[in-house]
Amino acid sequence: MRGWAEGLGDLTASQLVLRGLVLLGPVVAVLATGPAGSWAPWWVLLPILALAVGFAALPESSVGIATYLAVLAWWTLALEDGLDPMVLVAVVALVVSHVAAVLASYGPGEMPVHGPLVRRWAVRGALVLLVVPPTWLLGRGLRDDTAQHGIWVTGVAVALAATLAAAVALAGSDREAQP
Amino acid sequence: MNQAPLDARWRPTAALARSMVTAALAVAGALLLSDPSLVVIGAPFVLLTGIGLLHRPERTPTVGSALDHQVLHEGQGTTSRLAVTDADDAEVLTRVVQEAPYVVARPRDGRVAALLGDEPVPDIEIGPRRWGRRLLGEERVALFTPWAGYRFGPVTAGGQLVRVLPGPAPYDSRAEVPQPLGLVGAHRSRRRGSGTELDGIRPFQPGDRLRRVNWRVSLRTGDLHVVTARAEEDTGVLLVVDALADHGASGGIDGEASSLDVAVRAASAVAEHHVRSGDRVALRVIGRGREHVGYGTGARHLRRVQHTLAAIRPGELDGRAEQGGGLLQLGVTGGTVVLVFSPMLAESVGTAAATLTRRGVAVLVVDTLPPDVRPAVPEDTDPALAALAWRMRSLERSLVLDRLATLGCPVVPWRGPGTIDRVLRSLARRAALPRVAGR
């Protein structure tokens, strides 16, 4: 416990903010099912909170993967209709948490976060999130056709193709931006 | 320039693994469970994964760093410059200088990041705060591709063992040394010679130089008179540094000073003063290393003395040093002035100083023990017992200092400029008197 406290004391203010975002992201994503009609019980929330704490402490470790998988599992189990608008909140929380973890892992906890890097990743996070509303709308539009199994496969394939195209476009613009 | 190890390579980051697994399982779950919410959650991670993979690096960078200076005085600083080649695939560079005792780094304690392309590779200023052998500039360097998909390193680069010389202490002395016996120098001799210091006026004798004739006195008296002057000579100064132990805490050049800090800085300052005065200076270290520098003069010799001082490591003498009846053999020759820099807690140092004083050698002890020093004892030691032992040791030390003073060996604490002027003057006056020395 003392070691954790000392480790926290070594973190710079900007790193503390990032670790806070890393911690809050998964917790907010789980709690987002509440307004949609299914509050997470304590035996779900506590393990995810513990995983999120581990993720915040070690943003470069694989604890983050376990944390996100736990969130995905809860979203699968919790709601009949997963396309409630609160899923958008969950996605934003997870992406913010992921970006914060990326920024935190550029150096040790004692290193202040580089300002221009934060700005660059804020733009990237916003760009990545642009893909969420169309996907959600597409899902809402196709919700009534879920009986046709093939339409989901087609939908996911289209989504993946669109994502790949967006990725190539973003990567290309990055390369052009570099001198 | 120190290069990074050759086996360093690019590796996928935890961020890429996280986004990849999240994206894959979200899409797979959506398909298997017909849950569209998983597609919505997984969509941004699919994008992050795709972009990260598209920036897969192709070339292996090389990283190396070097310091601008190889020799430093404590308190001075140098710049650690990083050279990176073949880093076109990288977007972010992170430099983290390894922490080392008595070494400070700027900016941000030597932890910096930069966006390559937009910003130059950042330099790091490094400054040692205490004399000694210090490893400077060792650092960990990491490179990241755009969107943090791959990381190169962190690799260790740089790191040079630099000998940090004692700081240039402000020291000056106007006192005469007691026994100048050399050939050339700046000290006024007891003998007459061709110096500039007036000795007297006497009648002209065959062989006197005409430029020495004092015409005013000659006209007044009717006989030729000449001005006589003192010779100017150098002296041998032996600096003895007690490095048997280091008492007190050292806070570097800006903080509190330990006994060895005071000894090393004072010895360096005195050596610099006497070398600039044209005197011959020697150094002898009483300690584990038994370092020794013979008599010499000039800037190169001063640098040698300072390098030896910077290499001092405290520690007890080994068995060989105890040969000769337990007496320290300092190799003092006639006419030498001996300056002992010591906390005077070792019996052998006090005995050596007393023996030399009895032999008629001009000895001056500079007390280097910090005023509020407390002994370092093991954790399980009873504090009351440790305090009692330290009081007894302090009393013994006081007795030694009193005995030395009785013998005619002055003991002064180091206070910087002018510390030893008064005692050197009294030693010089005493040396001018006829005396019988015991041998």
Coordinates of N, CA and C in Angstrom, one line a residue, chain A:
Chain A
M1 N 0.8 -1.2 0.0 CA 0.0 0.0 0.0 C 0.9 1.3 0.0
R2 N 1.9 1.2 0.8 CA 2.8 2.3 1.0 C 3.5 2.6 -0.4
G3 N 3.9 1.4 -1.0 CA 4.6 1.5 -2.3 C 3.7 2.2 -3.4
W4 N 2.4 1.8 -3.3 CA 1.4 2.4 -4.3 C 1.3 3.9 -4.0
A5 N 1.3 4.3 -2.7 CA 1.2 5.7 -2.4 C 2.4 6.5 -2.8
E6 N 3.6 5.9 -2.6 CA 4.8 6.5 -3.1 C 4.9 6.6 -4.6
G7 N 4.3 5.6 -5.3 CA 4.3 5.6 -6.7 C 3.4 6.7 -7.2
L8 N 2.3 6.9 -6.5 CA 1.3 8.0 -6.9 C 2.0 9.3 -6.7
G9 N 2.8 9.4 -5.6 CA 3.4 10.7 -5.3 C 4.4 11.1 -6.4
D10 N 5.0 10.1 -7.1 CA 6.0 10.3 -8.1 C 5.4 10.8 -9.4
L11 N 4.1 10.6 -9.6 CA 3.5 10.9 -10.9 C 3.4 12.4 -11.0
T12 N 3.6 12.9 -12.2 CA 3.4 14.3 -12.4 C 1.9 14.6 -12.5
A13 N 1.5 15.9 -12.4 CA 0.1 16.3 -12.4 C -0.6 15.8 -13.7
S14 N 0.1 16.0 -14.8 CA -0.5 15.6 -16.1 C -0.7 14.1 -16.2
Q15 N 0.3 13.4 -15.6 CA 0.1 11.9 -15.6 C -1.0 11.5 -14.7
L16 N -1.2 12.2 -13.6 CA -2.3 11.8 -12.7 C -3.6 12.0 -13.4
V17 N -3.7 13.1 -14.2 CA -5.0 13.3 -14.9 C -5.2 12.2 -15.9
L18 N -4.2 11.8 -16.6 CA -4.3 10.7 -17.6 C -4.7 9.4 -16.9
R19 N -4.0 9.1 -15.8 CA -4.4 7.9 -15.1 C -5.8 7.9 -14.6
G20 N -6.3 9.1 -14.2 CA -7.7 9.2 -13.8 C -8.6 8.9 -14.9
L21 N -8.3 9.4 -16.1 CA -9.1 9.1 -17.3 C -9.1 7.6 -17.7
V22 N -7.9 7.0 -17.6 CA -7.8 5.6 -17.8 C -8.7 4.8 -16.9
L23 N -8.7 5.2 -15.6 CA -9.5 4.5 -14.6 C -11.0 4.7 -14.8
L24 N -11.4 6.0 -15.1 CA -12.8 6.3 -15.2 C -13.5 5.7 -16.5
G25 N -12.7 5.6 -17.6 CA -13.3 5.1 -18.8 C -14.1 3.8 -18.7
P26 N -13.5 2.7 -18.3 CA -14.2 1.5 -18.2 C -15.4 1.5 -17.2
V27 N -15.2 2.3 -16.1 CA -16.2 2.4 -15.1 C -17.4 3.1 -15.6
V28 N -17.2 4.2 -16.3 CA -18.3 4.9 -16.9 C -19.0 4.1 -18.0
A29 N -18.2 3.3 -18.7 CA -18.8 2.5 -19.8 C -19.7 1.4 -19.2
V30 N -19.3 0.9 -18.0 CA -20.2 -0.1 -17.4 C -21.4 0.5 -16.8
L31 N -21.2 1.7 -16.1 CA -22.3 2.4 -15.5 C -23.3 2.9 -16.6
A32 N -22.9 3.0 -17.8 CA -23.8 3.6 -18.9 C -24.9 2.7 -19.1
T33 N -24.8 1.4 -18.8 CA -26.0 0.5 -19.0 C -27.1 0.8 -18.0
G34 N -26.8 1.5 -16.9 CA -27.8 1.9 -15.9 C -29.0 2.7 -16.5
P35 N -28.7 3.9 -17.0 CA -29.8 4.7 -17.6 C -30.6 3.9 -18.7
A36 N -29.9 2.9 -19.3 CA -30.6 2.2 -20.4 C -31.4 1.1 -19.8
G37 N -31.4 0.9 -18.5 CA -32.3 0.0 -17.8 C -31.7 -1.2 -17.1
S38 N -30.4 -1.2 -17.0 CA -29.8 -2.4 -16.3 C -28.5 -1.9 -15.6
W39 N -28.7 -1.6 -14.3 CA -27.6 -1.1 -13.5 C -26.7 -2.3 -13.2
A40 N -25.4 -2.0 -13.2 CA -24.4 -3.1 -12.9 C -24.4 -3.4 -11.4
P41 N -24.6 -4.7 -11.0 CA -24.5 -5.0 -9.6 C -23.1 -4.9 -9.1
W42 N -22.9 -4.8 -7.8 CA -21.6 -4.6 -7.2 C -20.6 -5.6 -7.6
W43 N -21.1 -6.9 -7.7 CA -20.2 -8.0 -8.0 C -19.7 -7.9 -9.5
V44 N -20.3 -7.1 -10.3 CA -19.8 -6.8 -11.6 C -18.9 -5.5 -11.6
L45 N -19.4 -4.6 -10.9 CA -18.7 -3.3 -10.8 C -17.4 -3.4 -10.2
L46 N -17.3 -4.1 -9.0 CA -16.1 -4.1 -8.3 C -14.9 -4.8 -9.0
P47 N -15.1 -5.9 -9.7 CA -14.0 -6.5 -10.4 C -13.5 -5.6 -11.6
I48 N -14.5 -5.0 -12.2 CA -14.1 -4.1 -13.3 C -13.4 -2.8 -12.8
L49 N -13.8 -2.4 -11.6 CA -13.1 -1.3 -11.0 C -11.7 -1.7 -10.6
A50 N -11.6 -2.9 -10.1 CA -10.2 -3.4 -9.8 C -9.3 -3.5 -11.0
L51 N -9.9 -4.0 -12.1 CA -9.2 -4.1 -13.3 C -8.8 -2.7 -13.9
A52 N -9.7 -1.7 -13.7 CA -9.5 -0.4 -14.2 C -8.4 0.3 -13.4
V53 N -8.3 0.0 -12.1 CA -7.2 0.5 -11.2 C -5.9 0.0 -11.7
G54 N -5.9 -1.4 -12.0 CA -4.7 -2.0 -12.5 C -4.3 -1.4 -13.8
F55 N -5.2 -1.1 -14.7 CA -5.0 -0.6 -16.0 C -4.4 0.9 -15.8
A56 N -5.0 1.6 -14.9 CA -4.5 3.0 -14.7 C -3.0 3.0 -14.1
A57 N -2.8 2.0 -13.3 CA -1.4 1.9 -12.7 C -0.4 1.4 -13.7
L58 N -0.8 0.5 -14.6 CA 0.1 0.0 -15.6 C -0.5 0.1 -17.0
P59 N -0.5 1.3 -17.5 CA -1.2 1.5 -18.8 C -0.5 0.7 -20.0
E60 N 0.7 0.3 -19.8 CA 1.4 -0.5 -20.8 C 1.2 -2.0 -20.7
S61 N 0.4 -2.4 -19.7 CA 0.3 -3.8 -19.5 C -1.0 -4.4 -20.2
S62 N -1.1 -5.7 -20.2 CA -2.3 -6.3 -20.8 C -3.5 -6.3 -19.9
V63 N -3.4 -5.6 -18.8 CA -4.6 -5.5 -17.9 C -5.7 -4.7 -18.6
G64 N -5.3 -3.8 -19.5 CA -6.2 -3.0 -20.3 C -7.1 -3.9 -21.1
I65 N -6.5 -4.9 -21.7 CA -7.3 -5.8 -22.6 C -8.4 -6.5 -21.8
A66 N -8.0 -7.0 -20.6 CA -8.9 -7.7 -19.7 C -10.1 -6.8 -19.3
T67 N -9.7 -5.5 -19.0 CA -10.7 -4.5 -18.6 C -11.7 -4.3 -19.7
Y68 N -11.2 -4.1 -20.9 CA -12.1 -3.8 -22.0 C -13.0 -5.0 -22.3
L69 N -12.4 -6.2 -22.2 CA -13.2 -7.4 -22.5 C -14.3 -7.6 -21.5
A70 N -14.0 -7.2 -20.2 CA -15.0 -7.3 -19.2 C -16.2 -6.3 -19.5
V71 N -15.8 -5.2 -20.0 CA -16.9 -4.2 -20.3 C -17.7 -4.7 -21.5
L72 N -17.1 -5.3 -22.5 CA -17.8 -5.9 -23.6 C -18.8 -6.9 -23.2
A73 N -18.2 -7.8 -22.3 CA -19.1 -8.9 -21.8 C -20.3 -8.4 -21.0
W74 N -20.1 -7.3 -20.2 CA -21.2 -6.8 -19.5 C -22.3 -6.2 -20.5
W75 N -21.8 -5.5 -21.5 CA -22.7 -4.9 -22.4 C -23.5 -6.0 -23.2
T76 N -22.9 -7.1 -23.4 CA -23.6 -8.2 -24.1 C -24.7 -8.8 -23.2
L77 N -24.3 -8.9 -21.9 CA -25.3 -9.6 -21.0 C -26.4 -8.7 -20.5
A78 N -26.0 -7.4 -20.4 CA -26.9 -6.5 -19.6 C -28.2 -6.1 -20.3
L79 N -28.1 -5.9 -21.6 CA -29.3 -5.3 -22.2 C -29.9 -6.1 -23.3
E80 N -31.2 -6.1 -23.4 CA -31.9 -6.8 -24.5 C -31.6 -6.0 -25.8
D81 N -31.8 -4.6 -25.7 CA -31.5 -3.8 -26.9 C -30.2 -3.0 -26.6
G82 N -29.1 -3.5 -27.2 CA -27.8 -2.9 -27.0 C -27.7 -1.6 -27.7
L83 N -28.6 -1.2 -28.5 CA -28.4 0.0 -29.3 C -29.1 1.2 -28.7
D84 N -29.2 1.2 -27.4 CA -29.6 2.3 -26.6 C -28.6 3.5 -26.8
P85 N -29.1 4.7 -26.8 CA -28.1 5.8 -27.0 C -27.0 5.8 -26.0
M86 N -27.2 5.2 -24.9 CA -26.1 5.2 -23.9 C -24.9 4.4 -24.3
V87 N -25.0 3.6 -25.4 CA -23.9 2.9 -25.9 C -22.8 3.9 -26.5
L88 N -23.3 5.0 -26.9 CA -22.4 6.1 -27.4 C -21.6 6.6 -26.3
V89 N -22.2 6.8 -25.1 CA -21.4 7.2 -23.9 C -20.3 6.2 -23.6
A90 N -20.7 4.9 -23.7 CA -19.8 3.9 -23.3 C -18.6 3.9 -24.3
V91 N -18.9 4.1 -25.6 CA -17.8 4.1 -26.6 C -16.9 5.3 -26.4
V92 N -17.5 6.4 -26.1 CA -16.6 7.6 -25.9 C -15.7 7.4 -24.7
A93 N -16.3 6.8 -23.6 CA -15.6 6.6 -22.4 C -14.4 5.6 -22.7
L94 N -14.7 4.6 -23.4 CA -13.6 3.6 -23.7 C -12.5 4.2 -24.6
V95 N -12.9 5.0 -25.6 CA -11.9 5.6 -26.5 C -11.0 6.6 -25.7
V96 N -11.7 7.4 -24.9 CA -10.9 8.4 -24.0 C -10.0 7.7 -23.2
S97 N -10.4 6.6 -22.5 CA -9.6 5.8 -21.7 C -8.4 5.2 -22.5
H98 N -8.7 4.7 -23.7 CA -7.6 4.2 -24.5 C -6.6 5.2 -24.9
V99 N -7.1 6.4 -25.3 CA -6.1 7.5 -25.7 C -5.3 7.9 -24.5
A100 N -6.0 8.0 -23.4 CA -5.2 8.5 -22.2 C -4.1 7.4 -21.8
A101 N -4.4 6.2 -22.0 CA -3.4 5.1 -21.7 C -2.3 5.2 -22.7
V102 N -2.6 5.5 -24.0 CA -1.6 5.6 -25.0 C -0.6 6.8 -24.6
L103 N -1.2 7.9 -24.2 CA -0.4 9.1 -23.9 C 0.4 8.8 -22.6
A104 N -0.2 8.1 -21.7 CA 0.6 7.8 -20.5 C 1.7 6.9 -20.7
S105 N 1.6 6.1 -21.7 CA 2.7 5.1 -22.0 C 3.8 5.6 -22.9
Y106 N 3.8 6.8 -23.2 CA 4.9 7.4 -24.0 C 6.2 7.6 -23.1
G107 N 6.0 7.5 -21.8 CA 7.2 7.7 -21.0 C 6.9 7.2 -19.6
P108 N 7.8 7.3 -18.7 CA 7.5 6.9 -17.3 C 6.6 7.9 -16.6
G109 N 6.0 7.5 -15.5 CA 5.0 8.3 -14.8 C 5.6 9.6 -14.3
E110 N 6.9 9.7 -14.1 CA 7.5 10.9 -13.6 C 7.7 11.9 -14.8
M111 N 7.4 11.5 -16.0 CA 7.6 12.4 -17.1 C 6.3 13.2 -17.4
P112 N 6.4 14.5 -17.5 CA 5.2 15.3 -17.8 C 4.8 15.0 -19.3
V113 N 3.5 15.1 -19.5 CA 3.0 14.7 -20.8 C 3.3 15.9 -21.8
H114 N 3.7 15.5 -23.0 CA 4.1 16.6 -24.0 C 2.9 17.2 -24.5
G115 N 2.8 18.5 -24.4 CA 1.6 19.2 -24.8 C 1.2 19.0 -26.3
P116 N 2.1 19.2 -27.3 CA 1.7 19.0 -28.7 C 1.2 17.5 -28.9
L117 N 1.7 16.6 -28.2 CA 1.3 15.2 -28.3 C -0.1 15.0 -27.9
V118 N -0.5 15.7 -26.8 CA -1.9 15.6 -26.3 C -2.8 16.2 -27.3
R119 N -2.4 17.3 -27.9 CA -3.3 18.0 -28.9 C -3.5 17.0 -30.1
R120 N -2.4 16.4 -30.5 CA -2.4 15.5 -31.7 C -3.4 14.4 -31.4
W121 N -3.3 13.8 -30.2 CA -4.1 12.6 -29.9 C -5.6 13.0 -29.6
A122 N -5.8 14.2 -29.2 CA -7.2 14.7 -29.0 C -7.9 14.7 -30.4
V123 N -7.1 15.2 -31.4 CA -7.7 15.3 -32.7 C -7.9 13.9 -33.2
R124 N -7.0 13.0 -33.0 CA -7.1 11.6 -33.5 C -8.3 10.9 -32.8
G125 N -8.4 11.1 -31.5 CA -9.5 10.5 -30.8 C -10.9 11.0 -31.4
A126 N -11.0 12.3 -31.6 CA -12.2 12.8 -32.2 C -12.5 12.2 -33.6
L127 N -11.4 12.1 -34.4 CA -11.6 11.5 -35.7 C -12.1 10.1 -35.7
V128 N -11.5 9.4 -34.8 CA -11.9 8.0 -34.6 C -13.3 7.8 -34.2
L129 N -13.7 8.7 -33.3 CA -15.1 8.7 -32.8 C -16.1 9.0 -33.9
L130 N -15.7 9.7 -35.0 CA -16.6 10.0 -36.0 C -17.3 8.8 -36.7
V131 N -16.6 7.6 -36.5 CA -17.1 6.4 -37.1 C -18.3 5.9 -36.3
V132 N -18.4 6.3 -35.1 CA -19.4 5.7 -34.1 C -20.8 6.1 -34.5
P133 N -21.2 7.3 -34.7 CA -22.6 7.6 -35.0 C -23.1 6.9 -36.2
P134 N -22.4 6.9 -37.4 CA -22.9 6.2 -38.5 C -23.1 4.7 -38.2
T135 N -22.2 4.1 -37.5 CA -22.3 2.7 -37.2 C -23.6 2.5 -36.3
W136 N -23.8 3.4 -35.4 CA -24.9 3.2 -34.5 C -26.2 3.4 -35.3
L137 N -26.3 4.4 -36.2 CA -27.5 4.6 -37.0 C -27.7 3.4 -37.9
L138 N -26.6 2.9 -38.4 CA -26.8 1.7 -39.3 C -27.4 0.6 -38.5
G139 N -26.9 0.4 -37.3 CA -27.4 -0.7 -36.4 C -28.8 -0.5 -36.1
R140 N -29.2 0.8 -35.8 CA -30.6 1.1 -35.5 C -31.5 0.8 -36.7
G141 N -31.0 1.1 -37.9 CA -31.7 0.9 -39.1 C -32.0 -0.6 -39.4
L142 N -31.0 -1.4 -39.1 CA -31.1 -2.8 -39.4 C -31.6 -3.6 -38.3
R143 N -32.0 -3.0 -37.2 CA -32.4 -3.7 -36.0 C -33.5 -4.6 -36.2
D144 N -34.5 -4.1 -37.0 CA -35.7 -4.9 -37.2 C -35.5 -6.1 -38.1
D145 N -34.3 -6.1 -38.8 CA -34.1 -7.2 -39.7 C -33.1 -8.3 -39.1
T146 N -33.0 -8.3 -37.8 CA -32.1 -9.2 -37.2 C -32.4 -10.6 -37.4
A147 N -33.7 -10.9 -37.8 CA -34.1 -12.3 -38.1 C -33.3 -12.9 -39.2
Q148 N -33.0 -11.9 -40.2 CA -32.2 -12.4 -41.3 C -30.7 -12.4 -40.9
H149 N -30.2 -13.6 -40.7 CA -28.8 -13.7 -40.2 C -27.8 -13.1 -41.2
G150 N -28.0 -13.2 -42.4 CA -27.1 -12.8 -43.4 C -26.9 -11.3 -43.5
I151 N -27.9 -10.6 -43.1 CA -27.8 -9.1 -43.2 C -26.7 -8.6 -42.2
W152 N -26.6 -9.3 -41.1 CA -25.5 -8.9 -40.1 C -24.1 -9.1 -40.6
V153 N -24.0 -10.2 -41.2 CA -22.7 -10.5 -41.8 C -22.3 -9.5 -42.9
T154 N -23.3 -9.2 -43.7 CA -23.1 -8.2 -44.7 C -22.8 -6.8 -44.1
G155 N -23.6 -6.5 -43.1 CA -23.4 -5.2 -42.4 C -22.0 -5.1 -41.8
V156 N -21.6 -6.1 -41.1 CA -20.2 -6.1 -40.5 C -19.2 -6.0 -41.6
A157 N -19.3 -6.8 -42.7 CA -18.4 -6.7 -43.8 C -18.3 -5.3 -44.3
V158 N -19.4 -4.7 -44.5 CA -19.5 -3.3 -45.1 C -18.8 -2.4 -44.1
A159 N -19.1 -2.6 -42.8 CA -18.5 -1.7 -41.8 C -17.0 -1.8 -41.8
L160 N -16.5 -3.1 -41.9 CA -15.0 -3.3 -41.9 C -14.4 -2.7 -43.1
A161 N -15.1 -2.9 -44.2 CA -14.5 -2.3 -45.5 C -14.4 -0.8 -45.4
A162 N -15.5 -0.2 -44.8 CA -15.5 1.3 -44.6 C -14.4 1.7 -43.7
T163 N -14.2 0.9 -42.6 CA -13.2 1.2 -41.6 C -11.8 1.1 -42.2
L164 N -11.6 0.1 -43.0 CA -10.3 -0.1 -43.7 C -10.0 1.1 -44.6
A165 N -11.1 1.5 -45.3 CA -10.9 2.7 -46.3 C -10.6 3.9 -45.5
A166 N -11.2 4.1 -44.3 CA -11.0 5.3 -43.5 C -9.6 5.2 -42.9
A167 N -9.1 4.0 -42.6 CA -7.8 3.9 -42.0 C -6.7 4.2 -43.0
V168 N -6.9 3.7 -44.2 CA -6.0 4.0 -45.3 C -5.9 5.5 -45.6
A169 N -7.1 6.1 -45.6 CA -7.2 7.5 -45.9 C -6.5 8.3 -44.8
L170 N -6.7 8.0 -43.5 CA -6.1 8.7 -42.4 C -4.6 8.5 -42.3
A171 N -4.1 7.2 -42.6 CA -2.7 6.9 -42.6 C -2.0 7.7 -43.7
G172 N -2.7 7.8 -44.9 CA -2.1 8.5 -46.0 C -2.0 10.0 -45.7
S173 N -3.0 10.5 -45.1 CA -2.9 12.0 -44.7 C -1.8 12.2 -43.7
D174 N -1.6 11.3 -42.8 CA -0.5 11.4 -41.8 C 0.9 11.4 -42.5
R175 N 1.0 10.5 -43.5 CA 2.3 10.4 -44.2 C 2.6 11.7 -45.0
E176 N 1.5 12.2 -45.6 CA 1.7 13.5 -46.3 C 2.0 14.6 -45.4
A177 N 1.5 14.6 -44.2 CA 1.7 15.7 -43.3 C 3.2 15.7 -42.8
Q178 N 3.8 14.5 -42.8 CA 5.2 14.4 -42.3 C 6.2 15.0 -43.4
P179 N 7.2 15.8 -43.0 CA 8.1 16.3 -44.0 C 9.0 15.2 -44.6

